[in-house]
Structures are given as structure tokens and as C-alpha cells.
N, CA and C of each residue as an Amber inpcrd file, in Angstrom:
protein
   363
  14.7480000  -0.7240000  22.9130000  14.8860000  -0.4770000  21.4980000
  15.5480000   0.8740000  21.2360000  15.1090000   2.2810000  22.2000000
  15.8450000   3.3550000  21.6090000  17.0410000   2.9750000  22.9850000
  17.8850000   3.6760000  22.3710000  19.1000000   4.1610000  22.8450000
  18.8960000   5.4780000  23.8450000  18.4240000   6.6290000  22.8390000
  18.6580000   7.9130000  23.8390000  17.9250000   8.6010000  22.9050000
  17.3440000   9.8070000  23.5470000  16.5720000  10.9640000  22.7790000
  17.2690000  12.2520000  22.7900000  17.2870000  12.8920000  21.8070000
  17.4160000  14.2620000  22.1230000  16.3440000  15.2510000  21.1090000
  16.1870000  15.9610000  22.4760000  15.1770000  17.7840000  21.9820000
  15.7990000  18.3610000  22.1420000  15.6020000  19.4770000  21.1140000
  16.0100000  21.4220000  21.3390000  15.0680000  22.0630000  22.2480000
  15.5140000  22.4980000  22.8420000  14.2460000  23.5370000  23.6460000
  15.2000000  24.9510000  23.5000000  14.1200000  25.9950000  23.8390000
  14.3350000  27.3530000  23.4950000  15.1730000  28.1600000  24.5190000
  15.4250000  27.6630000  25.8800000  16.0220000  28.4300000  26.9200000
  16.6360000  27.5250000  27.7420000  18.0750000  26.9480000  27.3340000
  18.2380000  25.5900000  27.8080000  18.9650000  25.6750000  28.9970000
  18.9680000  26.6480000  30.0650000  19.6060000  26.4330000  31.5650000
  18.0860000  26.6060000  31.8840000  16.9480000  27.0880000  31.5900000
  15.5670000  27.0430000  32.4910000  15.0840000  25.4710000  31.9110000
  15.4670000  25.3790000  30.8020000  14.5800000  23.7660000  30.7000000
  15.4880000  22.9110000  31.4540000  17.1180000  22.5410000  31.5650000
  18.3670000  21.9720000  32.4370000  17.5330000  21.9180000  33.7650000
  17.0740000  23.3890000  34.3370000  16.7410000  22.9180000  35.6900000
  15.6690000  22.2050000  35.7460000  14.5410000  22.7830000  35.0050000
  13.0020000  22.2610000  34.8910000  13.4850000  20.6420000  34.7360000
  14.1600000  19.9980000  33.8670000  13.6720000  18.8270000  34.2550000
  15.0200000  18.0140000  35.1310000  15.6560000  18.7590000  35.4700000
  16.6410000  17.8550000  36.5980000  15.5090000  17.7680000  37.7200000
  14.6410000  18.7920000  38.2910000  13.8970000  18.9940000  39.3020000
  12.7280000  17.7870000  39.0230000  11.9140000  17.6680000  37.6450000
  10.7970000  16.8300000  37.9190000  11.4980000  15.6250000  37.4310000
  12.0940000  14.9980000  36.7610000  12.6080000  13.7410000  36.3960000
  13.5510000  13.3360000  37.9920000  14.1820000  13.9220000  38.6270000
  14.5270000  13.6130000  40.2960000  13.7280000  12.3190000  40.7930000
  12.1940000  12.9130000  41.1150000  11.7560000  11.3720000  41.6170000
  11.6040000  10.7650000  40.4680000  11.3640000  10.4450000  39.5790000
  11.8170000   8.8400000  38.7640000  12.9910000   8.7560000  38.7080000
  14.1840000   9.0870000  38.9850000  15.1980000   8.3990000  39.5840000
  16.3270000   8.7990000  38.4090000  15.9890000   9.7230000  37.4410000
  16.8290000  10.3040000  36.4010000  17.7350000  11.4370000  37.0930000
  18.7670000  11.7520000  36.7980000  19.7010000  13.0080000  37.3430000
  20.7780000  13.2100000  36.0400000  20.9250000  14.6110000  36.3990000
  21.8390000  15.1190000  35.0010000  23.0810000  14.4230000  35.0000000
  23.8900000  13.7000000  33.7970000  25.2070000  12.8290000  34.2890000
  26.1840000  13.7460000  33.7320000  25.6360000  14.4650000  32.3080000
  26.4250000  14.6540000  31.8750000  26.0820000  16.1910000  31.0000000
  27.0330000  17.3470000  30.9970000  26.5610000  18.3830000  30.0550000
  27.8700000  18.8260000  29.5340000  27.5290000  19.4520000  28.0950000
  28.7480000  19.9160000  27.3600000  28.3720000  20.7000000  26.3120000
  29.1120000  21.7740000  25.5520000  28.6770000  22.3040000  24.5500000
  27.8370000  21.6860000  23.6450000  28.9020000  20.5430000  23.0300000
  28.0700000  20.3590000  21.9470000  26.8790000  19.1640000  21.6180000
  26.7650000  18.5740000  22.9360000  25.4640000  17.2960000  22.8220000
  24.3570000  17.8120000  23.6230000  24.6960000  19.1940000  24.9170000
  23.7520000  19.7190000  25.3340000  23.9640000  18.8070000  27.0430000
  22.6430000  18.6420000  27.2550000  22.4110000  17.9170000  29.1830000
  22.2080000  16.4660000  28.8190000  22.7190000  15.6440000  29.5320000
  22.0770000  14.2190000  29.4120000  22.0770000  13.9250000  30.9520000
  20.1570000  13.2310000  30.6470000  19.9130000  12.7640000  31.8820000
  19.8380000  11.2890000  31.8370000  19.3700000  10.6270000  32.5250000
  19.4160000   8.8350000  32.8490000  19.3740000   8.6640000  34.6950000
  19.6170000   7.0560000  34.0470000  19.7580000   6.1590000  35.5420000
  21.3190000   5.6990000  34.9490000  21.8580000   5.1060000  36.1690000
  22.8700000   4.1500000  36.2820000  24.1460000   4.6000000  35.3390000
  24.1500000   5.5290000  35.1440000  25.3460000   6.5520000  34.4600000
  25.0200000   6.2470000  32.9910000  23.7210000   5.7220000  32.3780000
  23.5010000   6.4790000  31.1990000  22.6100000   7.4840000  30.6670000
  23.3070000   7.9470000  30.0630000  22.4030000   9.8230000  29.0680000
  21.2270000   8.9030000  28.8130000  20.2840000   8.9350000  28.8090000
  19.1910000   8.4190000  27.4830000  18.2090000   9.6780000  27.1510000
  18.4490000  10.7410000  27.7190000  17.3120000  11.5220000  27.5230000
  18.5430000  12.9190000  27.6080000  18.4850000  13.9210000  26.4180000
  19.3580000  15.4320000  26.3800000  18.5970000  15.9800000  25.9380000
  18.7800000  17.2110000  26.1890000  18.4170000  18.4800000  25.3500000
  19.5600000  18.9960000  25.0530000  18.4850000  19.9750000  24.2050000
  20.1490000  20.6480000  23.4940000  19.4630000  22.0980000  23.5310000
  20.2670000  23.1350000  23.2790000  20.1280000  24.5940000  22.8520000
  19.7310000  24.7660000  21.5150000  18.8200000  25.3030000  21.5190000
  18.3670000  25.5900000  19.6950000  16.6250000  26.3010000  19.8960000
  16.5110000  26.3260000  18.4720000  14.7170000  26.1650000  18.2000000
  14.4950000  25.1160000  18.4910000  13.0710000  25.3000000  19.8660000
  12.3360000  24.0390000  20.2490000  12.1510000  22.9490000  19.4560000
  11.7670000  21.4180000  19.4120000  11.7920000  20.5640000  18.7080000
   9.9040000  20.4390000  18.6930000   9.5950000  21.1390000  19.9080000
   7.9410000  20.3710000  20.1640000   7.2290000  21.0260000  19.2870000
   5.7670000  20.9970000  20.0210000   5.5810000  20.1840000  20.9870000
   5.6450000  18.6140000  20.4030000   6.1550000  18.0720000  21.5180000
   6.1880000  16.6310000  21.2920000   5.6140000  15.8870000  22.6590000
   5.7420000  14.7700000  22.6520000   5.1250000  13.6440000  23.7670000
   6.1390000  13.2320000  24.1040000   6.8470000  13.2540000  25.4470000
   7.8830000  12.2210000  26.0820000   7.4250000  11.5880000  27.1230000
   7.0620000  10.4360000  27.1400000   6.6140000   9.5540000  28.5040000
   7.8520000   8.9250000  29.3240000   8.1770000   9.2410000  30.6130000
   9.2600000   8.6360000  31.7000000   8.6750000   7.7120000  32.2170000
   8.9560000   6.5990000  32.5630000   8.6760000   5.4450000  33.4800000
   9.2710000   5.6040000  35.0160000   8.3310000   5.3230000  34.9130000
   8.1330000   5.5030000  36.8550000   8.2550000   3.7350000  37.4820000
   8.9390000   3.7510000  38.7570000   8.7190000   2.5980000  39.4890000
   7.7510000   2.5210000  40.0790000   6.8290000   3.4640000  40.3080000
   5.9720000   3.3470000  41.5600000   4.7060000   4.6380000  41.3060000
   3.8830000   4.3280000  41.7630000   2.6250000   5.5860000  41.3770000
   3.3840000   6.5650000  42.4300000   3.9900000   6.7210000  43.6290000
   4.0140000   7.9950000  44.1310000   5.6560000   8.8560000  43.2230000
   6.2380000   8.0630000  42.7120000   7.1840000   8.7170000  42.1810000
   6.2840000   9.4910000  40.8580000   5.2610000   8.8730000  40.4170000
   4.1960000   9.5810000  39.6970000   4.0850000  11.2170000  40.1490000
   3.3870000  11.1130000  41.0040000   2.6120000  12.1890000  41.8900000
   3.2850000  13.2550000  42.3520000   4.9150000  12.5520000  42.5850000
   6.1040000  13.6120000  43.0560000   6.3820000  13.9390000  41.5340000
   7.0680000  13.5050000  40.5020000   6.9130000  13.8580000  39.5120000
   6.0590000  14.8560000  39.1260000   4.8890000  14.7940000  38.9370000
   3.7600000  16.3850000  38.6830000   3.9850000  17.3390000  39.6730000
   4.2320000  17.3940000  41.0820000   4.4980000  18.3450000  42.0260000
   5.7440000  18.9710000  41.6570000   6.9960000  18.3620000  41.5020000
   8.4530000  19.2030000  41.0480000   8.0430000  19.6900000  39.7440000
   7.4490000  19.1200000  38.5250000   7.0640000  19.9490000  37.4030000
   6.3590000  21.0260000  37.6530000   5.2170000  21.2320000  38.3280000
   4.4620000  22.0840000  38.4300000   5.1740000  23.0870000  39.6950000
   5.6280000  22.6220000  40.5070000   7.0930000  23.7110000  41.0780000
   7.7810000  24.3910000  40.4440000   8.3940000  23.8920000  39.1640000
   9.6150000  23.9200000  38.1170000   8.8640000  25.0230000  37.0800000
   7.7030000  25.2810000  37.0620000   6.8350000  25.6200000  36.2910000
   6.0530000  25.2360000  35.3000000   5.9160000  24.2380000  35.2330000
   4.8420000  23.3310000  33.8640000   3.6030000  24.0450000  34.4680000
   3.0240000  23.3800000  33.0440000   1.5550000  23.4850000  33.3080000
   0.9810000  22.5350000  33.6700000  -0.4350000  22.0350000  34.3580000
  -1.0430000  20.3870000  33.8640000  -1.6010000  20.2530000  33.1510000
  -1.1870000  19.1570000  32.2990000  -1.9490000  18.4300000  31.1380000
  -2.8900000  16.9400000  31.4110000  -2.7000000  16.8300000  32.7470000
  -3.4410000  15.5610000  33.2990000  -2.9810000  15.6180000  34.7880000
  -3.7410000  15.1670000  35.6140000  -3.0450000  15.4390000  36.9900000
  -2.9720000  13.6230000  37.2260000  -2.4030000  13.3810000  37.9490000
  -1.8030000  11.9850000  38.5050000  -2.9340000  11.0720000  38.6420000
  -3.2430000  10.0110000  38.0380000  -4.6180000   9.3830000  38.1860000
  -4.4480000   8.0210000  37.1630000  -5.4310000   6.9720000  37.4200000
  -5.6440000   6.1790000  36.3640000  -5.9530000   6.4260000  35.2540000
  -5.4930000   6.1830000  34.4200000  -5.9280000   5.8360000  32.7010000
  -6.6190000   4.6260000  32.3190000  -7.5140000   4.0510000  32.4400000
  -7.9720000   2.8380000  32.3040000  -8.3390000   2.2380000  31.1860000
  -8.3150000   3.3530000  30.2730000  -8.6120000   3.3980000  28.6370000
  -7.3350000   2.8940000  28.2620000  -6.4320000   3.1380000  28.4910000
  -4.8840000   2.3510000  28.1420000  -5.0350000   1.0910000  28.3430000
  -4.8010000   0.7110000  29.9240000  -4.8340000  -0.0880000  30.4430000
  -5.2920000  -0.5680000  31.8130000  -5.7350000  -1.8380000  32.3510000
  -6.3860000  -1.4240000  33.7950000  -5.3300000  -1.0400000  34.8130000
  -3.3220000  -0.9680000  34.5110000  -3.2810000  -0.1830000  36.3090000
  -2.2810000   0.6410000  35.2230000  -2.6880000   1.3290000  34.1030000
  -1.7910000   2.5590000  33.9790000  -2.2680000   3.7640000  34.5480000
  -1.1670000   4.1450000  35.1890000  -1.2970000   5.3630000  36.2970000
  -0.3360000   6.7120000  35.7430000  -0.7740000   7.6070000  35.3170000
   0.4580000   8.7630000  34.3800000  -0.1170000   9.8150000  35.0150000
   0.6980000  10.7870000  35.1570000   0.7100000  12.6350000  35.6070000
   1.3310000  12.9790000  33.7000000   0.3790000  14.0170000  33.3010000
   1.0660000  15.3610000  32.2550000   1.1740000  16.7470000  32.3330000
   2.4410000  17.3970000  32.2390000   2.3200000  18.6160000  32.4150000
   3.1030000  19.1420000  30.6260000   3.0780000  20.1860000  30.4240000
   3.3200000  20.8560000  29.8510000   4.6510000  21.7690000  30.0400000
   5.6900000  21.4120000  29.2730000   6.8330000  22.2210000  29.7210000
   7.0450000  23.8280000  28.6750000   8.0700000  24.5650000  29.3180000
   7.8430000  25.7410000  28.4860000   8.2080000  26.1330000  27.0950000
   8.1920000  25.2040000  26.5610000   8.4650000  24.8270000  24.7670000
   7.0290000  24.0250000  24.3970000   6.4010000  23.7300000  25.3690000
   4.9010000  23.3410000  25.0230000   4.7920000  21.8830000  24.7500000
   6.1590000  20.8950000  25.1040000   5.7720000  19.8050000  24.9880000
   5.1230000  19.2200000  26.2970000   4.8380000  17.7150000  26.1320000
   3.3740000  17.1820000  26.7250000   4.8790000  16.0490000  27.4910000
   4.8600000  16.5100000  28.8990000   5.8570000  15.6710000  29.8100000
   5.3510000  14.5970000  30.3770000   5.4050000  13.3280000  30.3360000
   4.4420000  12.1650000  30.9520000   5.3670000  11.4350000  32.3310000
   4.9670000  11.4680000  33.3650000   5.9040000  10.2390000  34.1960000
   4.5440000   9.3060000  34.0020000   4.6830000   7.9270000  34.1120000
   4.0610000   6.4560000  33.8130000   4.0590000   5.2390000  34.7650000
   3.2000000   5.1820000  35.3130000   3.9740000   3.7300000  35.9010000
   2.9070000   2.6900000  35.6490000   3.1370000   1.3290000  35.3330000
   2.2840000   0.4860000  34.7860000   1.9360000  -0.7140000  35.5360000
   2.5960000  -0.4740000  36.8290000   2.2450000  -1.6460000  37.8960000
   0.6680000  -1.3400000  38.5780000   0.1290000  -2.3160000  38.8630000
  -0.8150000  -2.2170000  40.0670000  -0.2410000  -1.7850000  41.3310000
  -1.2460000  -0.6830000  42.3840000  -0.9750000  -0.3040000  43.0840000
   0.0550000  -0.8880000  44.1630000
């Protein structure tokens, strides 16, 4: 249903790296950057996810989909490398659903970063 997102964040070559580093294992990489649309990341050569340079947009909630619970787990380790904070460490949610499995960290504009994966183990 969406197309692509874009946020402002406040320091946009430290947020550029921060999430080329934790979006890596779910399988996102930067395709594309330019003055004026900012970084776009994705799969399969599309942007669906940019930032841009400006006043932060957050905090907000962005959840990534994950293929697999350990791309989960690597996900929270490169964030929390990258510098996030945790907002949930890698584990079941069962209140969602019985095999949703999500990591949250906190990036440095204070939004709430989710990788997701919704398969059984």
C-alpha cells in the first residue's frame, strides 16, 4: 500500500550511516543519495525508506520486516553498534501475535526503530 517513506532527522551523514549499518541485515542498502530527496534505502533497487536533512520528524515508529528472526537479532546488534539505544531487545511479542518476533532501539532523533519478522521459528 505505501510506496516509500521519508523522515528528517537532525544530523543526516550520522543517521546515513546509523541506518545503512542496522537495516544491512534485513537486506536494505543505500541505492540512492542526492541533495534534494536526501538517502534512499530498499531492496531490489527500490528507495522505499529516505531521510532527509532538516528538523527531526520524530519521534516516530518505523517497523522493517525481517525474513528471518536472526536477521532480527543482527539488526539490534548493528543498531546498538551504530549507537541506538534499546527499546526492546530481540524476543517474542505474543501479545501481537503467537510468532511475532521484533528487536527496538531508539535512534538519535529519538525515534522507536523496529526490525519484525512474523514467521514461526
Amino acid at each position: 500500500m505505501i510506496d516509500h517513506i521519508a523522515i528528517k532527522v537532525s544530523n543526516f551523514e550520522k543517521s546515513r550511516d546509523f541506518y545503512k549499518g542496522c537495516l544491512a541485515p534485513l537486506g536494505y542498502t543505500l541505492l540512492m543519495e542526492h541533495d534534494i530527496s536526501g538517502a534512499g534505502f530498499g531492496k531490489d533497487m527500490k528507495p522505499s525508506f529516505w531521510i532527509q536533512p532538516g528538523s527531526a520528524s520524530g519521534p516516530i515508529h518505523l517497523a522493517f520486516s525481517s525474513a528471518d528472526r536472526k536477521s532480527v537479532d543482527d539488526f539490534y546488534q548493528a543498531a546498538l553498534s551504530a549507537g541506538a539505544s534499546c527499546n526492546g531487545k530481540p524476543g517474542e511479542r505474543k501479545e501481537y501475535h503467537p510468532t511475532y518476533y521484533g528487536a527496538f532501539v531508539i535512534d538519535a532523533d529519538g525515534n522507536n526503530i523496529e526490525a519484525v519478522c512474523h514467521l514461526p521459528q
